[in-house]
Amino acid sequence: MTTKKPATKKASTKEAKAVVYVGPTLGGGALMRNAVFRDGAFPPHIASMREKSEALRGLFVPVSELATARKRIGVKGDILNAYVRQLKNEL
């Protein structure tokens, strides 16, 4: 009798490491809404922007949470909604 090995979830592990930016497009296209990045692997100009703004850092969410995050942005009082408003004021 043979036993089957449990299936590994390599794809979901890879996806969990990716983050998506859910805020408004910034800087004439320097950072586009729905841009996807491997966690920690941001281009220098985006890394610099993230260092300067807590609100911007908060608008990067795991890809698996994209649908929920997009809904939360429209909910008054939600932290993602507050980050979007704060980011618009910083610009």
mmCIF file with all atom_site columns, N, CA and C in Angstrom, residues 18-23 26 31-32 35-37 39 42-43 46-47 49-50 53-63 65 69 80 83 87:
data_model
loop_
_atom_site.group_PDB
_atom_site.id
_atom_site.type_symbol
_atom_site.label_atom_id
_atom_site.label_alt_id
_atom_site.label_comp_id
_atom_site.label_asym_id
_atom_site.label_entity_id
_atom_site.label_seq_id
_atom_site.pdbx_PDB_ins_code
_atom_site.Cartn_x
_atom_site.Cartn_y
_atom_site.Cartn_z
_atom_site.occupancy
_atom_site.B_iso_or_equiv
_atom_site.pdbx_formal_charge
_atom_site.auth_seq_id
_atom_site.auth_comp_id
_atom_site.auth_asym_id
_atom_site.auth_atom_id
_atom_site.pdbx_PDB_model_num
ATOM 1   N N  . ALA A 1 18 ? 4.074  38.546 -2.417  1.00 0.00 ? 18 ALA A N  1
ATOM 2   C CA . ALA A 1 18 ? 3.839  39.686 -3.302  1.00 0.00 ? 18 ALA A CA 1
ATOM 3   C C  . ALA A 1 18 ? 2.863  40.658 -2.637  1.00 0.00 ? 18 ALA A C  1
ATOM 4   N N  . VAL A 1 19 ? 3.130  41.951 -2.842  1.00 0.00 ? 19 VAL A N  1
ATOM 5   C CA . VAL A 1 19 ? 2.222  42.979 -2.323  1.00 0.00 ? 19 VAL A CA 1
ATOM 6   C C  . VAL A 1 19 ? 1.758  43.844 -3.484  1.00 0.00 ? 19 VAL A C  1
ATOM 7   N N  . VAL A 1 20 ? 0.582  44.418 -3.304  1.00 0.00 ? 20 VAL A N  1
ATOM 8   C CA . VAL A 1 20 ? -0.001 45.271 -4.334  1.00 0.00 ? 20 VAL A CA 1
ATOM 9   C C  . VAL A 1 20 ? -0.290 46.631 -3.717  1.00 0.00 ? 20 VAL A C  1
ATOM 10  N N  . TYR A 1 21 ? -0.042 47.682 -4.476  1.00 0.00 ? 21 TYR A N  1
ATOM 11  C CA . TYR A 1 21 ? -0.331 49.044 -4.032  1.00 0.00 ? 21 TYR A CA 1
ATOM 12  C C  . TYR A 1 21 ? -1.776 49.357 -4.372  1.00 0.00 ? 21 TYR A C  1
ATOM 13  N N  . VAL A 1 22 ? -2.582 49.724 -3.360  1.00 0.00 ? 22 VAL A N  1
ATOM 14  C CA . VAL A 1 22 ? -4.009 49.946 -3.575  1.00 0.00 ? 22 VAL A CA 1
ATOM 15  C C  . VAL A 1 22 ? -4.411 51.415 -3.523  1.00 0.00 ? 22 VAL A C  1
ATOM 16  N N  . GLY A 1 23 ? -3.450 52.315 -3.351  1.00 0.00 ? 23 GLY A N  1
ATOM 17  C CA . GLY A 1 23 ? -3.752 53.741 -3.281  1.00 0.00 ? 23 GLY A CA 1
ATOM 18  C C  . GLY A 1 23 ? -3.868 54.368 -4.656  1.00 0.00 ? 23 GLY A C  1
ATOM 19  N N  . LEU A 1 26 ? 0.354  57.900 -8.243  1.00 0.00 ? 26 LEU A N  1
ATOM 20  C CA . LEU A 1 26 ? 1.146  59.031 -7.748  1.00 0.00 ? 26 LEU A CA 1
ATOM 21  C C  . LEU A 1 26 ? 2.220  59.469 -8.726  1.00 0.00 ? 26 LEU A C  1
ATOM 22  N N  . LEU A 1 31 ? 4.112  55.742 -9.406  1.00 0.00 ? 31 LEU A N  1
ATOM 23  C CA . LEU A 1 31 ? 3.555  54.606 -8.675  1.00 0.00 ? 31 LEU A CA 1
ATOM 24  C C  . LEU A 1 31 ? 2.095  54.467 -9.082  1.00 0.00 ? 31 LEU A C  1
ATOM 25  N N  . MET A 1 32 ? 1.806  53.395 -9.781  1.00 0.00 ? 32 MET A N  1
ATOM 26  C CA . MET A 1 32 ? 0.465  53.174 -10.320 1.00 0.00 ? 32 MET A CA 1
ATOM 27  C C  . MET A 1 32 ? -0.370 52.319 -9.374  1.00 0.00 ? 32 MET A C  1
ATOM 28  N N  . ALA A 1 35 ? -0.159 48.241 -8.779  1.00 0.00 ? 35 ALA A N  1
ATOM 29  C CA . ALA A 1 35 ? 1.176  47.755 -9.116  1.00 0.00 ? 35 ALA A CA 1
ATOM 30  C C  . ALA A 1 35 ? 1.561  46.667 -8.115  1.00 0.00 ? 35 ALA A C  1
ATOM 31  N N  . VAL A 1 36 ? 2.152  45.586 -8.592  1.00 0.00 ? 36 VAL A N  1
ATOM 32  C CA . VAL A 1 36 ? 2.513  44.447 -7.749  1.00 0.00 ? 36 VAL A CA 1
ATOM 33  C C  . VAL A 1 36 ? 4.032  44.392 -7.600  1.00 0.00 ? 36 VAL A C  1
ATOM 34  N N  . PHE A 1 37 ? 4.462  44.133 -6.360  1.00 0.00 ? 37 PHE A N  1
ATOM 35  C CA . PHE A 1 37 ? 5.897  44.058 -6.048  1.00 0.00 ? 37 PHE A CA 1
ATOM 36  C C  . PHE A 1 37 ? 6.159  42.837 -5.184  1.00 0.00 ? 37 PHE A C  1
ATOM 37  N N  . ASP A 1 39 ? 7.669  41.461 -2.027  1.00 0.00 ? 39 ASP A N  1
ATOM 38  C CA . ASP A 1 39 ? 7.861  42.132 -0.743  1.00 0.00 ? 39 ASP A CA 1
ATOM 39  C C  . ASP A 1 39 ? 9.335  42.435 -0.499  1.00 0.00 ? 39 ASP A C  1
ATOM 40  N N  . PHE A 1 42 ? 11.412 46.808 -3.786  1.00 0.00 ? 42 PHE A N  1
ATOM 41  C CA . PHE A 1 42 ? 10.848 48.002 -4.404  1.00 0.00 ? 42 PHE A CA 1
ATOM 42  C C  . PHE A 1 42 ? 11.930 48.747 -5.170  1.00 0.00 ? 42 PHE A C  1
ATOM 43  N N  . PRO A 1 43 ? 11.584 49.352 -6.316  1.00 0.00 ? 43 PRO A N  1
ATOM 44  C CA . PRO A 1 43 ? 12.546 50.192 -7.022  1.00 0.00 ? 43 PRO A CA 1
ATOM 45  C C  . PRO A 1 43 ? 12.982 51.341 -6.100  1.00 0.00 ? 43 PRO A C  1
ATOM 46  N N  . ILE A 1 46 ? 10.503 54.212 -5.327  1.00 0.00 ? 46 ILE A N  1
ATOM 47  C CA . ILE A 1 46 ? 9.358  53.829 -4.496  1.00 0.00 ? 46 ILE A CA 1
ATOM 48  C C  . ILE A 1 46 ? 9.804  53.589 -3.060  1.00 0.00 ? 46 ILE A C  1
ATOM 49  N N  . ALA A 1 47 ? 10.953 52.989 -2.877  1.00 0.00 ? 47 ALA A N  1
ATOM 50  C CA . ALA A 1 47 ? 11.492 52.786 -1.526  1.00 0.00 ? 47 ALA A CA 1
ATOM 51  C C  . ALA A 1 47 ? 11.666 54.128 -0.827  1.00 0.00 ? 47 ALA A C  1
ATOM 52  N N  . MET A 1 49 ? 9.977  56.915 -1.447  1.00 0.00 ? 49 MET A N  1
ATOM 53  C CA . MET A 1 49 ? 8.638  57.432 -1.151  1.00 0.00 ? 49 MET A CA 1
ATOM 54  C C  . MET A 1 49 ? 8.055  56.740 0.080   1.00 0.00 ? 49 MET A C  1
ATOM 55  N N  . ARG A 1 50 ? 8.272  55.430 0.198   1.00 0.00 ? 50 ARG A N  1
ATOM 56  C CA . ARG A 1 50 ? 7.756  54.661 1.340   1.00 0.00 ? 50 ARG A CA 1
ATOM 57  C C  . ARG A 1 50 ? 8.393  55.110 2.652   1.00 0.00 ? 50 ARG A C  1
ATOM 58  N N  . SER A 1 53 ? 6.550  58.323 4.026   1.00 0.00 ? 53 SER A N  1
ATOM 59  C CA . SER A 1 53 ? 5.112  58.373 4.277   1.00 0.00 ? 53 SER A CA 1
ATOM 60  C C  . SER A 1 53 ? 4.569  57.075 4.890   1.00 0.00 ? 53 SER A C  1
ATOM 61  N N  . GLU A 1 54 ? 4.080  57.199 6.116   1.00 0.00 ? 54 GLU A N  1
ATOM 62  C CA . GLU A 1 54 ? 3.440  56.059 6.770   1.00 0.00 ? 54 GLU A CA 1
ATOM 63  C C  . GLU A 1 54 ? 2.181  55.653 6.014   1.00 0.00 ? 54 GLU A C  1
ATOM 64  N N  . ALA A 1 55 ? 1.439  56.636 5.526   1.00 0.00 ? 55 ALA A N  1
ATOM 65  C CA . ALA A 1 55 ? 0.213  56.355 4.785   1.00 0.00 ? 55 ALA A CA 1
ATOM 66  C C  . ALA A 1 55 ? 0.522  55.537 3.531   1.00 0.00 ? 55 ALA A C  1
ATOM 67  N N  . LEU A 1 56 ? 1.571  55.897 2.831   1.00 0.00 ? 56 LEU A N  1
ATOM 68  C CA . LEU A 1 56 ? 1.945  55.161 1.623   1.00 0.00 ? 56 LEU A CA 1
ATOM 69  C C  . LEU A 1 56 ? 2.309  53.720 1.971   1.00 0.00 ? 56 LEU A C  1
ATOM 70  N N  . ARG A 1 57 ? 3.091  53.533 3.021   1.00 0.00 ? 57 ARG A N  1
ATOM 71  C CA . ARG A 1 57 ? 3.462  52.172 3.440   1.00 0.00 ? 57 ARG A CA 1
ATOM 72  C C  . ARG A 1 57 ? 2.227  51.334 3.761   1.00 0.00 ? 57 ARG A C  1
ATOM 73  N N  . GLY A 1 58 ? 1.214  51.952 4.331   1.00 0.00 ? 58 GLY A N  1
ATOM 74  C CA . GLY A 1 58 ? 0.006  51.231 4.700   1.00 0.00 ? 58 GLY A CA 1
ATOM 75  C C  . GLY A 1 58 ? -0.862 50.816 3.536   1.00 0.00 ? 58 GLY A C  1
ATOM 76  N N  . LEU A 1 59 ? -0.588 51.373 2.371   1.00 0.00 ? 59 LEU A N  1
ATOM 77  C CA . LEU A 1 59 ? -1.402 51.060 1.190   1.00 0.00 ? 59 LEU A CA 1
ATOM 78  C C  . LEU A 1 59 ? -0.814 49.944 0.335   1.00 0.00 ? 59 LEU A C  1
ATOM 79  N N  . PHE A 1 60 ? 0.186  49.253 0.849   1.00 0.00 ? 60 PHE A N  1
ATOM 80  C CA . PHE A 1 60 ? 0.711  48.049 0.214   1.00 0.00 ? 60 PHE A CA 1
ATOM 81  C C  . PHE A 1 60 ? 0.143  46.866 0.985   1.00 0.00 ? 60 PHE A C  1
ATOM 82  N N  . VAL A 1 61 ? -0.631 46.031 0.323   1.00 0.00 ? 61 VAL A N  1
ATOM 83  C CA . VAL A 1 61 ? -1.282 44.893 0.978   1.00 0.00 ? 61 VAL A CA 1
ATOM 84  C C  . VAL A 1 61 ? -0.917 43.610 0.237   1.00 0.00 ? 61 VAL A C  1
ATOM 85  N N  . PRO A 1 62 ? -0.999 42.458 0.920   1.00 0.00 ? 62 PRO A N  1
ATOM 86  C CA . PRO A 1 62 ? -0.759 41.186 0.223   1.00 0.00 ? 62 PRO A CA 1
ATOM 87  C C  . PRO A 1 62 ? -1.731 41.016 -0.942  1.00 0.00 ? 62 PRO A C  1
ATOM 88  N N  . VAL A 1 63 ? -1.267 40.431 -2.011  1.00 0.00 ? 63 VAL A N  1
ATOM 89  C CA . VAL A 1 63 ? -2.103 40.232 -3.197  1.00 0.00 ? 63 VAL A CA 1
ATOM 90  C C  . VAL A 1 63 ? -3.370 39.464 -2.842  1.00 0.00 ? 63 VAL A C  1
ATOM 91  N N  . GLU A 1 65 ? -5.191 39.781 -0.412  1.00 0.00 ? 65 GLU A N  1
ATOM 92  C CA . GLU A 1 65 ? -6.155 40.646 0.252   1.00 0.00 ? 65 GLU A CA 1
ATOM 93  C C  . GLU A 1 65 ? -6.613 41.817 -0.626  1.00 0.00 ? 65 GLU A C  1
ATOM 94  N N  . ALA A 1 69 ? -9.213 44.828 0.392   1.00 0.00 ? 69 ALA A N  1
ATOM 95  C CA . ALA A 1 69 ? -8.610 46.151 0.566   1.00 0.00 ? 69 ALA A CA 1
ATOM 96  C C  . ALA A 1 69 ? -9.314 47.190 -0.306  1.00 0.00 ? 69 ALA A C  1
ATOM 97  N N  . LEU A 1 80 ? -7.512 52.032 5.848   1.00 0.00 ? 80 LEU A N  1
ATOM 98  C CA . LEU A 1 80 ? -7.085 52.217 4.456   1.00 0.00 ? 80 LEU A CA 1
ATOM 99  C C  . LEU A 1 80 ? -7.699 53.479 3.861   1.00 0.00 ? 80 LEU A C  1
ATOM 100 N N  . TYR A 1 83 ? -5.678 56.306 5.207   1.00 0.00 ? 83 TYR A N  1
ATOM 101 C CA . TYR A 1 83 ? -4.380 56.401 4.531   1.00 0.00 ? 83 TYR A CA 1
ATOM 102 C C  . TYR A 1 83 ? -4.510 57.096 3.175   1.00 0.00 ? 83 TYR A C  1
ATOM 103 N N  . LEU A 1 87 ? -2.697 60.551 2.341   1.00 0.00 ? 87 LEU A N  1
ATOM 104 C CA . LEU A 1 87 ? -1.763 60.601 1.226   1.00 0.00 ? 87 LEU A CA 1
ATOM 105 C C  . LEU A 1 87 ? -2.135 61.729 0.262   1.00 0.00 ? 87 LEU A C  1
#
